[in-house]
Coordinates of C-alpha atoms and ligand atoms in Angstrom, one line a residue:
X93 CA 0.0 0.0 0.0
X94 CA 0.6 3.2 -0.6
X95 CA 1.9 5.1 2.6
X96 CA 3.2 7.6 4.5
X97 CA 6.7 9.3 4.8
X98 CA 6.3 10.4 8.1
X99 CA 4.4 7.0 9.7
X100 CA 6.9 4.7 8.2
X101 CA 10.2 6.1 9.8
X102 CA 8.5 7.8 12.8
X103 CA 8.0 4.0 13.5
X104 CA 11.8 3.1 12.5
X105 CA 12.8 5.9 14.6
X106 CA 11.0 4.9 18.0
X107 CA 12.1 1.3 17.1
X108 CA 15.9 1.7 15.8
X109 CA 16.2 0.8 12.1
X110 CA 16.7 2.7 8.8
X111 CA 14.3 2.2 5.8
X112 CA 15.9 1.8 2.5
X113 CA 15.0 4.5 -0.2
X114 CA 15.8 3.8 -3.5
X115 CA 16.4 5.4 -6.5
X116 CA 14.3 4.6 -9.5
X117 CA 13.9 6.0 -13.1
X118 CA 11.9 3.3 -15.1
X119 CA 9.3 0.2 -14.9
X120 CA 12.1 -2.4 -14.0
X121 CA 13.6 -0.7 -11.2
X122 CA 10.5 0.4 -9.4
X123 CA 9.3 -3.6 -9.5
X124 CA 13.0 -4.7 -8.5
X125 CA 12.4 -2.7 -5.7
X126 CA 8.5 -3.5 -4.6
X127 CA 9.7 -7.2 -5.3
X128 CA 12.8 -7.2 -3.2
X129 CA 10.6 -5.3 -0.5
X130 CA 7.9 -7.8 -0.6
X131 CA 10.3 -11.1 -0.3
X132 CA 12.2 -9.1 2.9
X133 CA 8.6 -8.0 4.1
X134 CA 9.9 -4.6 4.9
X135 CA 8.9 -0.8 4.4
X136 CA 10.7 0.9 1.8
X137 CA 10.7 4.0 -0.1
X138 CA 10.7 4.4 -3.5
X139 CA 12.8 7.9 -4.3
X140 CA 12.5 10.3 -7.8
X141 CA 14.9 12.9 -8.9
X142 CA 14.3 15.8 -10.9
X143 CA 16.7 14.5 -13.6
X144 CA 14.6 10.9 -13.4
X145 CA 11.3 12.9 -13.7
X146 CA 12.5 14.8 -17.1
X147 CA 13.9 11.1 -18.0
X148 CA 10.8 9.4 -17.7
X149 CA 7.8 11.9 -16.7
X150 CA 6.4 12.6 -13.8
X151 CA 2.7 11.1 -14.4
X152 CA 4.5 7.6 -15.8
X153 CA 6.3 7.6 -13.1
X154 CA 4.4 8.7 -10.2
X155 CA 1.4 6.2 -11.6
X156 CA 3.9 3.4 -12.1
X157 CA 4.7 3.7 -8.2
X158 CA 1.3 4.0 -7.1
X159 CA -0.3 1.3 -8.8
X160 CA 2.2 -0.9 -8.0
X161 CA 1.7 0.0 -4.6
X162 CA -1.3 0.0 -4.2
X163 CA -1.2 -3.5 -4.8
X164 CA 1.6 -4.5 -2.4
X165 CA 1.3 -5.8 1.0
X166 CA 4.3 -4.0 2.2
X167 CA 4.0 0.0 2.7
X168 CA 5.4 2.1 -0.1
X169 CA 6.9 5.7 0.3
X170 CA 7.3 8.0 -2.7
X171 CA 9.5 10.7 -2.6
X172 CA 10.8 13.8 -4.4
X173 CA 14.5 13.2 -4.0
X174 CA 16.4 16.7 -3.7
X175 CA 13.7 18.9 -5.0
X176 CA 15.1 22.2 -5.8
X177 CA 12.3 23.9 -7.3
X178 CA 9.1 24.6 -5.9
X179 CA 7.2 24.2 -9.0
X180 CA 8.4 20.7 -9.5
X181 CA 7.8 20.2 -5.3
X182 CA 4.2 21.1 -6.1
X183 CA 3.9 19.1 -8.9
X184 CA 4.7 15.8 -7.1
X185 CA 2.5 16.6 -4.3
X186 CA -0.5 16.8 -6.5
X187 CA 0.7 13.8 -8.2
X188 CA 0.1 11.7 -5.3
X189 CA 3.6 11.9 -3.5
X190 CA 3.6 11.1 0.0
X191 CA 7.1 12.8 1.0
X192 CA 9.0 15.9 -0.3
X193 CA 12.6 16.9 -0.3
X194 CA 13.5 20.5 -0.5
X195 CA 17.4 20.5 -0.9
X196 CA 18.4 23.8 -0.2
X197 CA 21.6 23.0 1.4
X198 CA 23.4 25.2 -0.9
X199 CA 21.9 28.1 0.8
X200 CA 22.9 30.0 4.3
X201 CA 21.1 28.9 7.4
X202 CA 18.2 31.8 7.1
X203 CA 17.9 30.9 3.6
X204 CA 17.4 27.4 4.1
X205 CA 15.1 28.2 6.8
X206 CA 13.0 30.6 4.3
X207 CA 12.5 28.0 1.4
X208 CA 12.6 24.9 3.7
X209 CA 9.3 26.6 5.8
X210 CA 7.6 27.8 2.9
X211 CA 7.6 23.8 1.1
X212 CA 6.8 22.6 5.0
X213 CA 3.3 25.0 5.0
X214 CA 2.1 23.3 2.1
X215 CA 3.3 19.9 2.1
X216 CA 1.8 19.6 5.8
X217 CA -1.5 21.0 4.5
X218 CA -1.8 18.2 2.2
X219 CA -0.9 15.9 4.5
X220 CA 2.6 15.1 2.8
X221 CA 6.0 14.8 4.8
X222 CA 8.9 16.6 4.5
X223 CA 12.9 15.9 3.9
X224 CA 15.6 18.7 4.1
X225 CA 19.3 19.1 4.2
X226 CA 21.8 20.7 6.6
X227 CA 25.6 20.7 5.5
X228 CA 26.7 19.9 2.1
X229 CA 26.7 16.6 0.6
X230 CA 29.5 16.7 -1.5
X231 CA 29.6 14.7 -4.9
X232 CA 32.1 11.8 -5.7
X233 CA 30.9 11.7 -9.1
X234 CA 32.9 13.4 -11.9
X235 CA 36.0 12.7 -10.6
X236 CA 35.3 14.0 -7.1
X237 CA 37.7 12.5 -4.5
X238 CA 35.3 12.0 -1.1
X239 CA 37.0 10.5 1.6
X240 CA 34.8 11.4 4.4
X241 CA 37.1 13.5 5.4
X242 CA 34.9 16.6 5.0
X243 CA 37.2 19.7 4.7
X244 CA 39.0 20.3 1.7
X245 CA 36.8 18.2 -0.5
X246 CA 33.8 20.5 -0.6
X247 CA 31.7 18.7 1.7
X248 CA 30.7 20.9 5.2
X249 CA 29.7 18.9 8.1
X250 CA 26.3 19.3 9.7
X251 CA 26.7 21.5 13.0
X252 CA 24.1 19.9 15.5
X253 CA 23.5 23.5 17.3
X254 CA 22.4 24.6 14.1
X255 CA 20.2 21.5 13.3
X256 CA 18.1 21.7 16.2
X257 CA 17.7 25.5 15.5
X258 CA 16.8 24.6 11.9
X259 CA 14.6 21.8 12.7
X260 CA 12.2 23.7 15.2
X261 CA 12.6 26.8 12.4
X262 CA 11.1 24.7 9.6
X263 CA 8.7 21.5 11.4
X264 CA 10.1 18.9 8.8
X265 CA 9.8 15.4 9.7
X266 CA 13.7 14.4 8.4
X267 CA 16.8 16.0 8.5
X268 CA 19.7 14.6 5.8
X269 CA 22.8 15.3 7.5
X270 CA 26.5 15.5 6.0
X271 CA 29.3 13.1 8.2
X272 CA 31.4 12.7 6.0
X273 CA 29.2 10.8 3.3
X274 CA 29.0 11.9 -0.3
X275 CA 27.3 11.2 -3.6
X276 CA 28.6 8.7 -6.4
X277 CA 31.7 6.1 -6.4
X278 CA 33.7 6.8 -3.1
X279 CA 37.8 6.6 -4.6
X280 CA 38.7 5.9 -0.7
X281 CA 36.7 4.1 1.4
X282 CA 34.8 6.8 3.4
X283 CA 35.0 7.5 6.6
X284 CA 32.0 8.5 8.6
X285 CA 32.2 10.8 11.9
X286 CA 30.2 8.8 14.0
X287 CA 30.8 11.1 17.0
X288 CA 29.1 13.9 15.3
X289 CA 26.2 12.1 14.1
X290 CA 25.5 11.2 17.7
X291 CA 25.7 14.8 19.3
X292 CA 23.2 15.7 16.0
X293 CA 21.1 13.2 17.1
X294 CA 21.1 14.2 20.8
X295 CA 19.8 17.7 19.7
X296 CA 17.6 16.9 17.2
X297 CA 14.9 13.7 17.9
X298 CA 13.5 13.6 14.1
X299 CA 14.7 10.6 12.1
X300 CA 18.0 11.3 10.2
X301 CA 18.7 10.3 6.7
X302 CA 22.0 9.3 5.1
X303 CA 22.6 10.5 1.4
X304 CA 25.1 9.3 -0.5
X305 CA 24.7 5.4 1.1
X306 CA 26.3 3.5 -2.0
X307 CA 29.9 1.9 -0.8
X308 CA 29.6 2.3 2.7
X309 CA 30.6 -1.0 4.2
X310 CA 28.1 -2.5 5.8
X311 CA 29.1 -2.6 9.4
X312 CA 29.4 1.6 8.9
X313 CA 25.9 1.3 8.2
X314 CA 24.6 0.1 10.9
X315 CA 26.6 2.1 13.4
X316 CA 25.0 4.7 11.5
X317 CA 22.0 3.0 11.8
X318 CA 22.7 2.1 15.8
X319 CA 23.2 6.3 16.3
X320 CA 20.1 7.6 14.9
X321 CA 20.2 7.4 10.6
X322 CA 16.3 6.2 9.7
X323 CA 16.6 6.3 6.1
X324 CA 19.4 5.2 3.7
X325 CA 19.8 6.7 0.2
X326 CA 20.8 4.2 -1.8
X327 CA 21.2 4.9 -6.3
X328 CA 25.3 4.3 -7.1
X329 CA 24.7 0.9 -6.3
X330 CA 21.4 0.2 -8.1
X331 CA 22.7 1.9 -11.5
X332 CA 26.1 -0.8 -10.7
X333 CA 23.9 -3.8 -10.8
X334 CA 21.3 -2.7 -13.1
X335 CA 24.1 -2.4 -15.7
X336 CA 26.0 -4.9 -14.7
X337 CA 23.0 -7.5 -15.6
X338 CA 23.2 -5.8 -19.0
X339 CA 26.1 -6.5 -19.2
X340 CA 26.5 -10.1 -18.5
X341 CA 23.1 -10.1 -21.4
X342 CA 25.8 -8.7 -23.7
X343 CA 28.9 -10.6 -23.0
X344 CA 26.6 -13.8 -23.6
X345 CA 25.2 -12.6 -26.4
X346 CA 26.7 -9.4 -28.1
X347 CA 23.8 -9.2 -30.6
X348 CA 21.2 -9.6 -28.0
X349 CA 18.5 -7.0 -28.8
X350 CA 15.3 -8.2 -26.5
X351 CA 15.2 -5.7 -24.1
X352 CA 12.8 -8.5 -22.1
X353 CA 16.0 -9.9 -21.9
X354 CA 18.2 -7.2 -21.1
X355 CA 16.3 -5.4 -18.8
X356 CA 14.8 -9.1 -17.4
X357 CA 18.7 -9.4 -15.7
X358 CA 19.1 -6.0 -15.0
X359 CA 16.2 -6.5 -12.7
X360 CA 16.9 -9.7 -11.2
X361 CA 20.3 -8.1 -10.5
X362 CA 19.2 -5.1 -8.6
X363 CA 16.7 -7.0 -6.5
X364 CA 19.7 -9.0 -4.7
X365 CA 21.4 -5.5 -4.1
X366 CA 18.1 -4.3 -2.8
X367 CA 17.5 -6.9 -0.7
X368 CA 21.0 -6.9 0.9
X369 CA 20.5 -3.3 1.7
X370 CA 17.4 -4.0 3.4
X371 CA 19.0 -6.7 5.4
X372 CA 21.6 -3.8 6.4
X373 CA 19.0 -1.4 7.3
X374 CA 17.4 -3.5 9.6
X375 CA 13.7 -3.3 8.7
X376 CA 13.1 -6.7 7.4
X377 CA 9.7 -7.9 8.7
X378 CA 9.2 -4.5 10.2
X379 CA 5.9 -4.5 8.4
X380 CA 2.8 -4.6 10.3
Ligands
G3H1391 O1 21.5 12.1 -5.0 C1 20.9 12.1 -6.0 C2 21.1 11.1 -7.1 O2 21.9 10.0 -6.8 C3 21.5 11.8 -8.4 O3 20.7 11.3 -9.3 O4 21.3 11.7 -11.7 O5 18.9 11.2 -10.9 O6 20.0 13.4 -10.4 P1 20.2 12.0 -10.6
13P1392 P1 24.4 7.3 -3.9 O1 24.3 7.4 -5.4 O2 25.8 7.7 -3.5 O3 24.0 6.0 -3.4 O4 23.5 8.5 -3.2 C1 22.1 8.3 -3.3 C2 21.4 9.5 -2.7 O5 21.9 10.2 -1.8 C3 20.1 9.9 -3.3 O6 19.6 11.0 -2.7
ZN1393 ZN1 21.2 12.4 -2.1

């Protein structure tokens, strides 16, 4: 079914386990994700870019999600991942999303504050939860270098003082936090600053989202998971094994041109990574 943001990792949060969100941009990938959901029996959100929604459109996207779904015995979030614009934040509301990120990281505090506030009034009036970002997230794709190490490589930590003032500024429901974690292929293994996502956590009693979650070993995740991160962003490592199915199609068969095929391996591919990540987060048979 079909559910909410804000029920589903209120309930991870009072009960100590992440939910995977995932990042989808066509028909295989959103079942890979319901179906690896379903055989775990856990929550899980299903996450759209603005980059996925001018890929595949919002409507075929946002109906493919819900109908699927609705038919699924295991709750289904979908989310605007880093929504920049508040055109495109309105336009998944009224397309039936039940959770909204406004990423305005890039901006001062009081900035943040201002857009974050004005997305939280309206997303709350329709009953939808909302996702913002406090530090930068730095990017390991294009030939970044993230090491976790924060300084020098673009990425600011969050500064929990200034999450908890930001957090009763705005009333959203989940706070993406930078410690050390970035976007794309990490070059060197990161490093995550567990102390600091602790004393964030101490301040600020919302659940805590990782970004940037691809090629974090797995015992990092769930000491992230163990002080205070509720949902894990997950899309490096999904694109890895979708094209890595394709892959082994093509290396079979260099001709091969059923996509049935293709696509057929890609999926079965990025259901094992799903699952695993759901293992990780801890919220197998968290469904009711
Ligand atoms: O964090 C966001 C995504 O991993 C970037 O994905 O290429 O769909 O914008 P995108
Ligand atoms: P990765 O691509 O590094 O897994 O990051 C995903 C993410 O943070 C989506 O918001
Ligand atoms: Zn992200």
């Amino acid at each position: 079914m079909l559910a909410s943001g804000r029920e589903i990792l209120t309930r991870a949060n009072q009960q100590g386990y992440a939910v995977g969100a995932f990042n989808v941009n066509n028909m295989e990938q959103v079942q890979a994700v319901i179906s690896a959901a379903e055989q775990k029996m856990s929550p899980v959100i299903l996450q759209v870019t603005q980059s996925a929604i001018r890929y595949a459109g919002l409507l075929c996207l946002s109906d493919l999600v819900k109908s699927l779904a609705e038919k699924s015995f295991v709750p289904v979030v979908l989310h605007l991942d880093h929504g920049t614009t508040y055109d495109v934040i309105i336009q998944c509301i009224r397309s039936g999303f039940t959770s909204v990120m406004i990423d305005a990281s890039m901006f001062s505090l009081d900035e943040n504050i201002k857009e974050t506030k004005e997305i939280v009034k309206v997303a709350h009036a329709c009953g939808v939860s909302v996702e913002a970002e406090l530090g930068e997230v730095s990017s390991a794709r294009d030939g970044n270098v993230a090491d976790g190490l924060g300084a020098g490589y673009g990425a600011m930590f969050t500064d929990p003082v200034q999450a908890e003032t930001f957090v009763n500024a705005t009333g959203i429901d989940f706070l993406g936090v930078s410690i050390g974690n970035a976007h794309g292929k990490y070059k060197t293994p990161p490093c995550l600053n567990f102390e600091r996502l602790s004393e964030i956590k101490a301040l600020v009693k919302i659940p805590l989202v990782l970004h940037g979650a691809s090629g974090i070993a797995q015992d990092d995740l769930k000491l992230a998971v163990k002080n205070g991160i509720n949902k894990i962003n997950i899309d490096t490592d999904l694109r890895q094994a979708f094209g890595d199915g394709l892959r082994e199609v093509f290396s079979a068969n260099p001709s091969e041109c059923d996509v049935r095929k293709l696509c057929g391996r890609a999926r079965e591919k990025m259901i094992e990574v799903v699952k695993e990540k759901i293992n990780v987060c801890g919220s197998t048979k968290m469904v009711l």
